[in-house]
Short mmCIF file of C-alpha atoms in Angstrom, two decimals:
data_model
loop_
_atom_site.label_atom_id
_atom_site.label_comp_id
_atom_site.label_asym_id
_atom_site.label_seq_id
_atom_site.Cartn_x
_atom_site.Cartn_y
_atom_site.Cartn_z
CA UNK A 14 -3.06 -1.21 3.83
CA UNK A 15 -0.13 0.78 2.57
CA UNK A 16 3.28 0.03 3.96
CA UNK A 17 5.17 3.16 2.96
CA UNK A 18 5.53 6.67 4.34
CA UNK A 19 6.35 9.71 2.17
CA UNK A 20 6.57 13.38 2.98
CA UNK A 21 7.15 16.08 0.17
CA UNK A 22 8.17 19.45 1.24
CA UNK A 23 8.72 22.11 -1.46
CA UNK A 24 11.56 20.71 -3.65
CA UNK A 25 12.86 18.25 -1.12
CA UNK A 26 11.72 14.66 -0.66
CA UNK A 27 11.91 13.00 2.71
CA UNK A 28 10.51 9.62 3.66
CA UNK A 29 11.05 6.24 5.26
CA UNK A 30 10.51 2.77 3.97
CA UNK A 31 11.50 -0.65 5.33
CA UNK A 32 14.40 -0.55 2.94
CA UNK A 33 15.94 2.89 3.51
CA UNK A 34 15.59 6.59 3.16
CA UNK A 35 14.14 8.25 0.03
CA UNK A 36 16.31 10.96 -1.69
CA UNK A 37 15.37 13.46 -4.43
CA UNK A 38 14.08 11.97 -7.66
CA UNK A 39 13.41 8.49 -6.29
CA UNK A 40 10.28 6.56 -6.96
CA UNK A 41 7.30 5.59 -4.77
CA UNK A 42 5.43 2.37 -4.81
CA UNK A 43 2.09 2.01 -2.99
CA UNK A 44 1.47 -1.66 -2.43
CA UNK A 45 -1.96 -2.78 -1.17
CA UNK A 46 -2.51 -5.98 0.60
CA UNK A 47 -4.97 -7.76 2.87
CA UNK A 48 -5.11 -7.29 6.60
CA UNK A 49 -2.33 -9.53 8.15
CA UNK A 50 -4.82 -11.38 10.43
CA UNK A 51 -7.52 -11.99 7.69
CA UNK A 52 -7.34 -15.71 7.82
CA UNK A 53 -8.20 -15.73 11.56
CA UNK A 54 -11.01 -13.05 11.42
CA UNK A 55 -14.45 -14.06 10.05
CA UNK A 56 -15.45 -10.42 9.44
CA UNK A 57 -12.33 -9.57 7.41
CA UNK A 58 -12.21 -10.17 3.63
CA UNK A 59 -11.00 -13.65 2.71
CA UNK A 60 -7.43 -14.14 1.45
CA UNK A 61 -8.08 -17.66 0.19
CA UNK A 62 -8.60 -18.25 -3.51
CA UNK A 63 -9.86 -21.81 -4.20
CA UNK A 64 -9.36 -23.58 -7.56
CA UNK A 65 -11.75 -22.32 -10.22
CA UNK A 66 -12.47 -19.10 -8.43
CA UNK A 67 -11.76 -15.70 -10.05
CA UNK A 68 -9.86 -12.97 -8.31
CA UNK A 69 -10.79 -9.40 -8.98
CA UNK A 70 -9.84 -6.24 -7.02
CA UNK A 71 -9.86 -2.53 -7.45
CA UNK A 72 -7.69 -0.06 -5.62
CA UNK A 73 -8.08 3.73 -5.98
CA UNK A 74 -5.61 6.25 -4.53
CA UNK A 75 -6.67 9.87 -4.37
CA UNK A 76 -4.23 12.66 -3.66
CA UNK A 77 -4.82 16.39 -3.33
CA UNK A 78 -2.80 19.51 -2.50
CA UNK A 79 -4.00 22.52 -0.68
#
């Protein structure tokens, strides 16, 4: 789940985040996270990490321009 929105049009940068409005030459952070209701849904990935367990995750973002 990504909680940011970004739109790039030619040399202008427009977007919205929960913090404010993006302006030209600002950065973008794509933060992944579990589904918010994961602890209550048996079919969702678990968000609980017990002592002694290892945590491993991989996130891939792919972008293209046409």
